Short mmCIF file of C-alpha atoms in Angstrom, two decimals:
data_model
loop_
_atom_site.label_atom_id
_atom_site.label_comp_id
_atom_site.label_asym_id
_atom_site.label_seq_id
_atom_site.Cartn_x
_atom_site.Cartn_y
_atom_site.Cartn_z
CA UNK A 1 0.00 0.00 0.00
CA UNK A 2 2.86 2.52 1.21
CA UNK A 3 4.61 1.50 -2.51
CA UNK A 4 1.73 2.31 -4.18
CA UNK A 5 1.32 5.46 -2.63
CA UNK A 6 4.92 6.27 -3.21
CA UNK A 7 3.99 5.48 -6.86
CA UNK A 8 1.15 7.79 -6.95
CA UNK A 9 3.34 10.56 -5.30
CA UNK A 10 5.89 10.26 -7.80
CA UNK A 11 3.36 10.52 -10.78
CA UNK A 12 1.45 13.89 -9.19
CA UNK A 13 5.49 15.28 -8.87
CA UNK A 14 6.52 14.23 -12.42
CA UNK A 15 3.51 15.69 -13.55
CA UNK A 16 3.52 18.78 -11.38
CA UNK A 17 7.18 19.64 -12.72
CA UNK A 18 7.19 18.56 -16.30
CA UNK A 19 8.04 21.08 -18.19
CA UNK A 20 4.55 22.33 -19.96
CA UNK A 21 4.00 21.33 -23.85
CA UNK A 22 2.76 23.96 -25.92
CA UNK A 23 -0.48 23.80 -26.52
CA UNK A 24 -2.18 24.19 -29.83
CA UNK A 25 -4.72 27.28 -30.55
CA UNK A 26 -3.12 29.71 -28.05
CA UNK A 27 -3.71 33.58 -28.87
CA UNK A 28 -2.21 36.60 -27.76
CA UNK A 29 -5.51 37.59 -26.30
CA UNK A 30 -5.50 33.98 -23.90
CA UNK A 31 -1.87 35.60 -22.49
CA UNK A 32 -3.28 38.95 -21.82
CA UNK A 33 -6.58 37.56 -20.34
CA UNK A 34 -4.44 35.37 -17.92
CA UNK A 35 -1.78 37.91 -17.29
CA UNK A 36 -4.37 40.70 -16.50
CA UNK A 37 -3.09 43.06 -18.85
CA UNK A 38 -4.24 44.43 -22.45
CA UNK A 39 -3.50 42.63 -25.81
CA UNK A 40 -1.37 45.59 -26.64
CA UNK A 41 0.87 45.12 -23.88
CA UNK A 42 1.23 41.89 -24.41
CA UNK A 43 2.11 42.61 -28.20
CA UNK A 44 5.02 45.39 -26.52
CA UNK A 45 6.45 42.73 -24.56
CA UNK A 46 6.65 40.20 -27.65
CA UNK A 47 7.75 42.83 -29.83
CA UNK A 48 10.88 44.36 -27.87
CA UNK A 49 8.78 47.25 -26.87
CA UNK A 50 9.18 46.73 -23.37
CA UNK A 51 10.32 50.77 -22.41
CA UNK A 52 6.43 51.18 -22.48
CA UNK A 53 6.11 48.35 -20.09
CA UNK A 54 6.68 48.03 -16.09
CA UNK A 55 8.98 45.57 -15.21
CA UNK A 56 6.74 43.47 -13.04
CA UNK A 57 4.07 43.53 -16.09
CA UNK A 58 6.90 42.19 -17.95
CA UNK A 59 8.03 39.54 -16.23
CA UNK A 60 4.13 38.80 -15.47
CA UNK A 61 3.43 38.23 -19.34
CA UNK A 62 6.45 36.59 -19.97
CA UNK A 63 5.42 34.00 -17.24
CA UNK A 64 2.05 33.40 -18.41
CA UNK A 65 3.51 32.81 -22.09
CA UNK A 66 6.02 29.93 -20.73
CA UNK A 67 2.73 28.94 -19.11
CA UNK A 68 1.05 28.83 -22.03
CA UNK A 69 3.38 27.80 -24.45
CA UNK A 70 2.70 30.93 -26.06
CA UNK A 71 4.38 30.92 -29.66
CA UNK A 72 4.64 34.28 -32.26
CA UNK A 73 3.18 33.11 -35.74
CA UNK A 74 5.86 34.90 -37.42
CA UNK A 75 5.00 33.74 -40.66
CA UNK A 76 1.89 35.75 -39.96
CA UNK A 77 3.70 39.00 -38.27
CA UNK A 78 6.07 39.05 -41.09
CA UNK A 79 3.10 38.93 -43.62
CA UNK A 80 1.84 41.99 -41.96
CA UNK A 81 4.46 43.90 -41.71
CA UNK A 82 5.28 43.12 -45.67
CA UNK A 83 8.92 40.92 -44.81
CA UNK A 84 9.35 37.31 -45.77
CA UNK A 85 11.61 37.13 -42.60
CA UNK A 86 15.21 36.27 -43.98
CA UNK A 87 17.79 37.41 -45.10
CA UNK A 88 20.27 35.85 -48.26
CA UNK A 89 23.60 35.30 -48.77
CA UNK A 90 25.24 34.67 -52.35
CA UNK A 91 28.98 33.10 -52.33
CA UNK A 92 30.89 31.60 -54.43
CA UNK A 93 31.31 28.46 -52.33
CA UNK A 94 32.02 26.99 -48.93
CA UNK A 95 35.59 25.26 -49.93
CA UNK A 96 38.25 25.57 -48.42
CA UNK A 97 36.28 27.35 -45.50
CA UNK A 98 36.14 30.94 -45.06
CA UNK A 99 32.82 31.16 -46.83
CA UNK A 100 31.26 28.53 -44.28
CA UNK A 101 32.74 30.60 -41.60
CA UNK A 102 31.39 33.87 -42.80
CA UNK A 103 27.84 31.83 -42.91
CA UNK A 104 27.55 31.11 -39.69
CA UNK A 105 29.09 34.06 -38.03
CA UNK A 106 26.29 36.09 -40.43
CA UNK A 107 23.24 33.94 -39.37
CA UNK A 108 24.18 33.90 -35.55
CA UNK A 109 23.76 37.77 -35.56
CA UNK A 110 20.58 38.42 -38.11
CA UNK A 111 18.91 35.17 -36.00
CA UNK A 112 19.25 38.08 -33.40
CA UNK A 113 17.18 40.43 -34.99
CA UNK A 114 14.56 37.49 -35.93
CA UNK A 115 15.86 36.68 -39.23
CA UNK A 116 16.52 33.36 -41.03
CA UNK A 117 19.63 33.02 -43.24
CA UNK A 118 19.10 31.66 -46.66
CA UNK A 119 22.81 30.85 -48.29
CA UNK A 120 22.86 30.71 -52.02
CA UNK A 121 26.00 29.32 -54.27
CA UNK A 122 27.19 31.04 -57.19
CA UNK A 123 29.91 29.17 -58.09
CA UNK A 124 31.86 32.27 -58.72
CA UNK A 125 29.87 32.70 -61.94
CA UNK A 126 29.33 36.51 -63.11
CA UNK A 127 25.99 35.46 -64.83
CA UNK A 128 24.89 33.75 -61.23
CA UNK A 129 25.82 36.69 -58.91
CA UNK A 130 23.95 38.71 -61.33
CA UNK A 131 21.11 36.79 -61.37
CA UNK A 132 21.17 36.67 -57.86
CA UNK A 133 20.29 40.39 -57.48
CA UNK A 134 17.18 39.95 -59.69
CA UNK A 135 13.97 41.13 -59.14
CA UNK A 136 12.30 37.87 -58.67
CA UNK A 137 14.95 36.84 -56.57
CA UNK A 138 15.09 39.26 -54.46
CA UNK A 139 11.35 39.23 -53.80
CA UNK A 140 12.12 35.91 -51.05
CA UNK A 141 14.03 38.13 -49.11
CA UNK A 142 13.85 41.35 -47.16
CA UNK A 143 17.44 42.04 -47.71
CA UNK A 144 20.60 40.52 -49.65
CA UNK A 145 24.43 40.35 -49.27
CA UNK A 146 26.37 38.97 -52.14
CA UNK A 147 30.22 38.15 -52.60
CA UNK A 148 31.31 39.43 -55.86
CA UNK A 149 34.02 37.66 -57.31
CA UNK A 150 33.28 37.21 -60.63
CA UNK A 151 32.89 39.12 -64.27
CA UNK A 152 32.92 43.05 -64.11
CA UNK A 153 30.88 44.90 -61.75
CA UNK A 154 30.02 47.45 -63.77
CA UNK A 155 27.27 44.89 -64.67
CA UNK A 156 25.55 45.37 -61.41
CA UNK A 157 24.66 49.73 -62.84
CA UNK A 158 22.85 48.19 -65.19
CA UNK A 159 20.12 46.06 -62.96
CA UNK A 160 17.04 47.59 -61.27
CA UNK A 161 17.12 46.92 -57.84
CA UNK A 162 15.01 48.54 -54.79
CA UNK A 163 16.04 45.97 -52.45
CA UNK A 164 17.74 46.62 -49.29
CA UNK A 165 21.48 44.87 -50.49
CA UNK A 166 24.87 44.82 -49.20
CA UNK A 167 28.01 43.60 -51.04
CA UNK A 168 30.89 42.03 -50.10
CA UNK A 169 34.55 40.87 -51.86
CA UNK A 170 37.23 42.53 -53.24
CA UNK A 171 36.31 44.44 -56.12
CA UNK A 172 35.42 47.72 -57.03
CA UNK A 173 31.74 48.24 -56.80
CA UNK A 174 28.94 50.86 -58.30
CA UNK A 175 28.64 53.83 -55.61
CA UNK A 176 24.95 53.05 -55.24
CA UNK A 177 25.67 49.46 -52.46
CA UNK A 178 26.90 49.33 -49.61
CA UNK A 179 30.33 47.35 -49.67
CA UNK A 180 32.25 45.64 -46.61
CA UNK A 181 35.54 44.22 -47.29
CA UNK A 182 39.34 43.25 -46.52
CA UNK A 183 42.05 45.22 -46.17
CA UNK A 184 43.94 42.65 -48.57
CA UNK A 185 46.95 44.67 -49.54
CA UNK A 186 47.59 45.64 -45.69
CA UNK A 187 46.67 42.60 -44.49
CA UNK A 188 49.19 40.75 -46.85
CA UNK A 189 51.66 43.85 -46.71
CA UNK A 190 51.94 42.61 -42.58
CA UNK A 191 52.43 38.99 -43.44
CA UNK A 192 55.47 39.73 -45.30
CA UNK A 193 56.66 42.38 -43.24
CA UNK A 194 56.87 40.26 -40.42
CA UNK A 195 59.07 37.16 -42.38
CA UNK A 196 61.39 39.28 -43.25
CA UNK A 197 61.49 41.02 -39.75
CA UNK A 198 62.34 37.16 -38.31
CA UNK A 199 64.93 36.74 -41.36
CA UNK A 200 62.86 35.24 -44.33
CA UNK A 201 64.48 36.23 -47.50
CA UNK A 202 63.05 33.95 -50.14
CA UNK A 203 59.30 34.45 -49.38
CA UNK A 204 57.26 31.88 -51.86
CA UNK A 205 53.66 32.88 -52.14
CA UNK A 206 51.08 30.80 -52.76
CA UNK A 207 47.92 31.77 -55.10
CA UNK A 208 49.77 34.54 -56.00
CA UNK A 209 49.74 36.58 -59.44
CA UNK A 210 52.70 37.98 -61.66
CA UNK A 211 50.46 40.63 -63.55
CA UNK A 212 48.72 43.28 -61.42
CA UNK A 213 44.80 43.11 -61.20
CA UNK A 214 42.11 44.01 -58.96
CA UNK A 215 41.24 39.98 -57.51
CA UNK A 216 41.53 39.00 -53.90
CA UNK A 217 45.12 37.27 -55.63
CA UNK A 218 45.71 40.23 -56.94
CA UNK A 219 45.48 42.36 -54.21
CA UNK A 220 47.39 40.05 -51.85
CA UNK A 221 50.09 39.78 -54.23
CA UNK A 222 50.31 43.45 -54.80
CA UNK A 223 50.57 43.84 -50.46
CA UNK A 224 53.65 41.00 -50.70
CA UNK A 225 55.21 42.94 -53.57
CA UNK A 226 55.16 46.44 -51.33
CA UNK A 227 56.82 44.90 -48.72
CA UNK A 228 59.76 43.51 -50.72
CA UNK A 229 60.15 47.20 -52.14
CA UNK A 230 60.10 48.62 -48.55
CA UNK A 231 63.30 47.08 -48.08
CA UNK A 232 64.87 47.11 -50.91
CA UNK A 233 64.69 43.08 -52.19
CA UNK A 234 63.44 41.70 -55.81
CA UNK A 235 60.98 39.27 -56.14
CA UNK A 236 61.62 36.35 -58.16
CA UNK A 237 59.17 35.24 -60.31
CA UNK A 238 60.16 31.56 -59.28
CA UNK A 239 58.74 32.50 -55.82
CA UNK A 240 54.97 33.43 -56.91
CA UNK A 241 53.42 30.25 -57.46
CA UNK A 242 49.66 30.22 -58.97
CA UNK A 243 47.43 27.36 -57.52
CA UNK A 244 44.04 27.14 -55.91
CA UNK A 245 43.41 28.23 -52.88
CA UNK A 246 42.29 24.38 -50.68
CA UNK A 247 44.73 21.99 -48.57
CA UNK A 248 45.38 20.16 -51.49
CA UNK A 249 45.83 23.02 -53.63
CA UNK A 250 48.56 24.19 -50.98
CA UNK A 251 50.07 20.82 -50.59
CA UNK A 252 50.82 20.28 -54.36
CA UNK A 253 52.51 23.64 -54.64
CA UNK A 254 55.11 23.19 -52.05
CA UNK A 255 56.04 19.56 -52.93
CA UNK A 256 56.10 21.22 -56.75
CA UNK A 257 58.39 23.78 -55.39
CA UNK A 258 60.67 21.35 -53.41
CA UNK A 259 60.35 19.03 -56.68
CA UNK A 260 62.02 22.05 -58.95
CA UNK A 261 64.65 22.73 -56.41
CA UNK A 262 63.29 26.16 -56.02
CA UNK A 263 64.76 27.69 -52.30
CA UNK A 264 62.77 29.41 -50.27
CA UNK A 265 63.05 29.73 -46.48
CA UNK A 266 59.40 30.87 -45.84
CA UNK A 267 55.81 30.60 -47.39
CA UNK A 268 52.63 33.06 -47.32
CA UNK A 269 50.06 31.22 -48.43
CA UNK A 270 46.83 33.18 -49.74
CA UNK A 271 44.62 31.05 -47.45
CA UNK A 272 44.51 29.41 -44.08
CA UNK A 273 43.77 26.65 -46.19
CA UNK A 274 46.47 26.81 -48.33
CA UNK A 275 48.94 27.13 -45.79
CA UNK A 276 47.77 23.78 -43.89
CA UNK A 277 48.01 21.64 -46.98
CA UNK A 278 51.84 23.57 -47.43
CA UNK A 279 52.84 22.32 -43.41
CA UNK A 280 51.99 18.83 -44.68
CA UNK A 281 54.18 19.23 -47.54
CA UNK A 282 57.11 20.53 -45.57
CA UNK A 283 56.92 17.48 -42.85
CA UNK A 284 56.75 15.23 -45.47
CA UNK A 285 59.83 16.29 -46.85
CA UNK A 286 61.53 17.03 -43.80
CA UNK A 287 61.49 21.00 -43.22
CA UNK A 288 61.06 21.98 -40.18
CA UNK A 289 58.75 24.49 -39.08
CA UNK A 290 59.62 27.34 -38.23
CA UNK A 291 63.57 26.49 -37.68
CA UNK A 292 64.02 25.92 -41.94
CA UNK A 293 60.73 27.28 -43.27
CA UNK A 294 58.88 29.62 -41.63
CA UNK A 295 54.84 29.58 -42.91
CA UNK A 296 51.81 32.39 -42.66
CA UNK A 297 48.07 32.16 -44.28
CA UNK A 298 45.55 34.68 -44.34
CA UNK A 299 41.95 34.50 -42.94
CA UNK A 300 42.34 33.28 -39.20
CA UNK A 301 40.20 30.00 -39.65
CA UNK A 302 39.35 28.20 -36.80
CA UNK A 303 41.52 24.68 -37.87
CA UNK A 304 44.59 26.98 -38.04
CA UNK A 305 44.65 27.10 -34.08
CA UNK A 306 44.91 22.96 -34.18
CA UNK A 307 47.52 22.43 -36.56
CA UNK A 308 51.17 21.12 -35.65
CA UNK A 309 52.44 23.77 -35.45
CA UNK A 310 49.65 26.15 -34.84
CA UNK A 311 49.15 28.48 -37.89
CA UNK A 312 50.45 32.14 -37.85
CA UNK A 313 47.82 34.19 -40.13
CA UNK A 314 46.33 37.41 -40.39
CA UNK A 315 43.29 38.48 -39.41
CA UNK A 316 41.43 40.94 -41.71
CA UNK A 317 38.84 41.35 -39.17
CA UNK A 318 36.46 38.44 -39.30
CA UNK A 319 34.07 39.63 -36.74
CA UNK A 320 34.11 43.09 -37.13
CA UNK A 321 32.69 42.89 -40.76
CA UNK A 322 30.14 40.32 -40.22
CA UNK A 323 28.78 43.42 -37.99
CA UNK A 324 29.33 45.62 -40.30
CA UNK A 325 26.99 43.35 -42.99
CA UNK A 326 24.45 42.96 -40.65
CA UNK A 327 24.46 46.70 -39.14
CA UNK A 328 24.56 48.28 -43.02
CA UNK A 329 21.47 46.16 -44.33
CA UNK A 330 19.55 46.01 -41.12
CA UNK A 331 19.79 50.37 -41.54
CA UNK A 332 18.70 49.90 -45.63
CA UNK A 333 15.84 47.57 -44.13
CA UNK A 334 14.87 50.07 -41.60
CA UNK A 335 14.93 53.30 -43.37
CA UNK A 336 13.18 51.43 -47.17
CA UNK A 337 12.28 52.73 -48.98
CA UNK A 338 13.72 56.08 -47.84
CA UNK A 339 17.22 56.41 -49.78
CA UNK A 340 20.74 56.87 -48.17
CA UNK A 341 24.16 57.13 -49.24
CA UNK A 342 25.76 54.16 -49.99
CA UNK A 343 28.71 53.51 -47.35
CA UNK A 344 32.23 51.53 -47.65
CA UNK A 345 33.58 49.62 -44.54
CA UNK A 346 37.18 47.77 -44.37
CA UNK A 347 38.20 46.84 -40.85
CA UNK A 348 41.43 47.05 -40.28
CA UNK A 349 43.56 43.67 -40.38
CA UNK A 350 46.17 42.56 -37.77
CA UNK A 351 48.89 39.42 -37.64
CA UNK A 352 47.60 36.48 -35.37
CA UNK A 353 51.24 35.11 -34.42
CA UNK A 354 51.33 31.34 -33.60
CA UNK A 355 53.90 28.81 -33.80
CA UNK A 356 54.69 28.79 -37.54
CA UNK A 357 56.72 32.17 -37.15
CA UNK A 358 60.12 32.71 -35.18
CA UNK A 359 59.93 35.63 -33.24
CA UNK A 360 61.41 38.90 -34.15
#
């Protein structure tokens, strides 16, 4: 008898502190009838207009909506309001990483302003990032960010869009978008600065370019260039070695260096990525790092903090322009379709120093 009682106890108490499942058919008016209070105040508590709202009405509402299991149709809010809810994002891929990274850094901050993140490949082709920026296209979303890469931009003048839109990459753009980008020449200007600081003087570059254009390569190579001129020292063409831009890509170059007989006593890789597949290379063939060859990338990925040794790279501000992206179009989205002037950010890039690099 006492067991069963026990049992019956134990029931009531799982019961008493489950937590509550939402129940279907709740409405706003259900949490203000329960909490006391109007349907509008319930509406300025959902809707981050709590200034207009005591705090113990607050908390009151919130209470009753846990209670409830309370749940904003946003499908239906964003109907009303005329938004679809999310936001996209054009790249050209998500090999060898920094586009996956830039993904997930940009959806973690527009999921806190509500909004989805809807990623879209291009493939790096110009007729794809232009048809991104399409009317019809652009009709899913209530704003758009897109990584040119590809074709001339002089393209994008030439399409009608009244979109909120935000660009990203390397290239020049038309004066009417909002562009965020990397400081590519500075950023690569520091990565060679500092090798020959710690007493690199046969810098092989990896991805780079031997005629001058406006590319993320080309940029890059143009920062590695200045800072052999600073001090004096020629660049042989031996030492700029085109090749893609993944761990494999990386990995072939250097054992194709080593396989010429090319010297070199350091490598700045274009990529993180790059620059892993190039410390493979170099253990394989028994350089030591950094005692014979000294190794940088650019980006700051997170696998270069777990190599063997751990990656030196530079940092072209990463965080600073995902909040850039998502400050600039959240503004356009805010202020549509009242125009502003377009705006240009480039954070400033730094060098991450890790093991790959003696010190100075």
């Amino acid at each position: 008898m006492r067991s069963l009682c026990r049992t019956a106890r134990m029931r009531r108490w799982r019961l008493d502190t489950a937590p509550r499942r939402r129940r279907a058919g709740v409405t706003m008016t259900d949490v203000a009838r329960r909490a006391g209070v109007s349907t509008m105040t319930v509406s300025n508590v959902i809707n981050g207009r709590s200034q207009r709202v005591s705090e113990p009405t607050k908390r009151r509402v919130l209470s009753v909506i846990a209670e409830l299991g309370y749940q904003v149709n946003l499908t239906a809010r964003n109907l009303r309001m005329g938004r679809t809810g999310a936001v996209g994002l054009a790249v050209p891929g998500f090999a060898p990483g920094y586009y996956a990274q830039l993904a997930d850094r940009l959806a973690s901050r527009f999921a806190a302003h509500g909004l989805r993140l809807a990623v879209e490949r291009t493939g790096a082709s110009r007729s794809a990032e232009l048809d991104a920026l399409t009317a019809s296209r652009l009709s899913g979303y209530d704003g758009f960010v897109l990584s040119v890469v590809a074709g001339d931009v002089t393209d994008l003048d030439h399409l009608s869009v009244d979109a909120p839109v935000v660009l990203i990459g390397e290239r020049a753009v038309p004066a009417r978008f909002d562009h965020v980008l990397m400081d590519n020449v500075g950023g690569a200007r520091l990565a060679t600065e500092l090798l020959i600081r710690t007493g690199a003087r046969r810098i092989a570059l990896l991805g780079g370019v031997r005629v001058a254009e406006g590319s993320m390569q080309g940029l890059r190579t143009r920062g590695y260039r200045d800072a052999h001129e600073a001090v004096g020292t020629a660049v042989g063409n031996e030492l700029i070695v085109s090749c893609g831009f993944g761990v494999e890509d990386g990995y072939e170059a250097v054992r194709d260096l080593i396989g010429r007989g090319v010297l070199f006593d350091a490598i700045f890789a274009l990529t993180d990525s790059a620059a892993i597949g190039a410390l493979r290379a170099l253990a394989e063939a028994g350089r030591k790092v950094p005692e014979d060859v000294q190794v940088v990338g650019f980006d700051n990925l997170d696998d270069g903090r777990f190599t063997v040794p751990s990656l030196t790279t530079v940092e072209p501000g990463n965080a600073e322009m995902a909040d850039a992206v998502c400050t600039l179009l959240l503004e356009r989205m805010a202020s549509r379709p009242a125009p502003v002037s377009a705006r240009v950010v480039m954070p400033e890039a730094r060098i991450v120093e890790r093991e790959t690099t003696r010190r100075a």
